[in-house]
């Protein structure tokens, strides 16, 4: 996924106010497995990490994060 796809996904599906998205690509580890007759090679899959920065609309409560719009919806349902 690209940065734009991650931002679009979080805003459309979860309705989160995304300010910035940073991504890091990691190479999977390469390993040698020593056998009696030959050496086998294998590689773990590559993976990507996304670091998302949200706007100041989200307030940090210490345990987690509260989204005002979602809290209002939950109060109305109860």
C-alpha positions as semicolon CSV with decimal commas, in nm:
position;residue;x (nm);y (nm);z (nm)
1;X;0,000;0,000;0,000
2;X;0,114;0,353;-0,069
3;X;0,092;0,648;0,168
4;X;-0,211;0,783;-0,016
5;X;-0,391;0,447;0,002
6;X;-0,325;0,419;0,378
7;X;-0,455;0,771;0,442
8;X;-0,764;0,713;0,226
9;X;-0,832;0,378;0,398
10;X;-0,815;0,526;0,748
11;X;-1,031;0,826;0,663
12;X;-1,301;0,640;0,469
13;X;-1,332;0,318;0,671
14;X;-1,263;0,444;1,024
15;X;-1,327;0,817;0,983
16;X;-0,996;0,911;1,145
17;X;-0,844;1,257;1,086
18;X;-0,503;1,170;0,935
19;X;-0,243;1,447;0,916
20;X;0,062;1,260;0,780
21;X;0,169;0,907;0,687
22;X;0,530;0,783;0,690
23;X;0,625;0,439;0,565
24;X;0,928;0,217;0,613
25;X;1,018;-0,083;0,398
26;X;1,195;-0,375;0,564
27;X;1,376;-0,657;0,390
28;X;1,305;-1,009;0,516
29;X;1,587;-1,201;0,677
30;X;1,787;-1,444;0,463
31;X;1,876;-1,775;0,622
32;X;2,095;-2,074;0,545
33;X;1,979;-2,416;0,655
34;X;2,270;-2,659;0,675
35;X;2,183;-3,015;0,578
36;X;2,401;-3,323;0,554
37;X;2,429;-3,316;0,177
38;X;2,351;-2,962;0,077
39;X;2,277;-2,613;0,203
40;X;1,922;-2,481;0,161
41;X;1,849;-2,110;0,147
42;X;1,528;-1,940;0,247
43;X;1,406;-1,585;0,296
44;X;1,134;-1,439;0,517
45;X;0,890;-1,210;0,336
46;X;0,955;-0,836;0,303
47;X;0,719;-0,610;0,500
48;X;0,617;-0,246;0,535
49;X;0,553;-0,042;0,849
50;X;0,325;0,265;0,846
51;X;0,358;0,543;1,104
52;X;0,046;0,759;1,105
53;X;0,020;1,107;1,257
54;X;-0,330;1,228;1,340
55;X;-0,458;1,587;1,364
56;X;-0,521;1,756;1,699
57;X;-0,890;1,652;1,687
58;X;-0,795;1,331;1,867
59;X;-0,736;1,371;2,240
60;X;-0,498;1,144;2,428
61;X;-0,653;1,001;2,745
62;X;-0,349;0,802;2,856
63;X;-0,500;0,457;2,808
64;X;-0,608;0,514;2,452
65;X;-0,740;0,781;2,223
66;X;-1,088;0,932;2,220
67;X;-1,254;1,049;1,902
68;X;-1,524;1,306;1,989
69;X;-1,758;1,207;1,704
70;X;-1,748;0,838;1,796
71;X;-1,799;0,911;2,165
72;X;-2,114;1,113;2,084
73;X;-2,251;0,828;1,869
74;X;-2,187;0,575;2,146
75;X;-2,362;0,797;2,405
76;X;-2,666;0,834;2,178
77;X;-2,691;0,456;2,128
78;X;-2,691;0,388;2,503
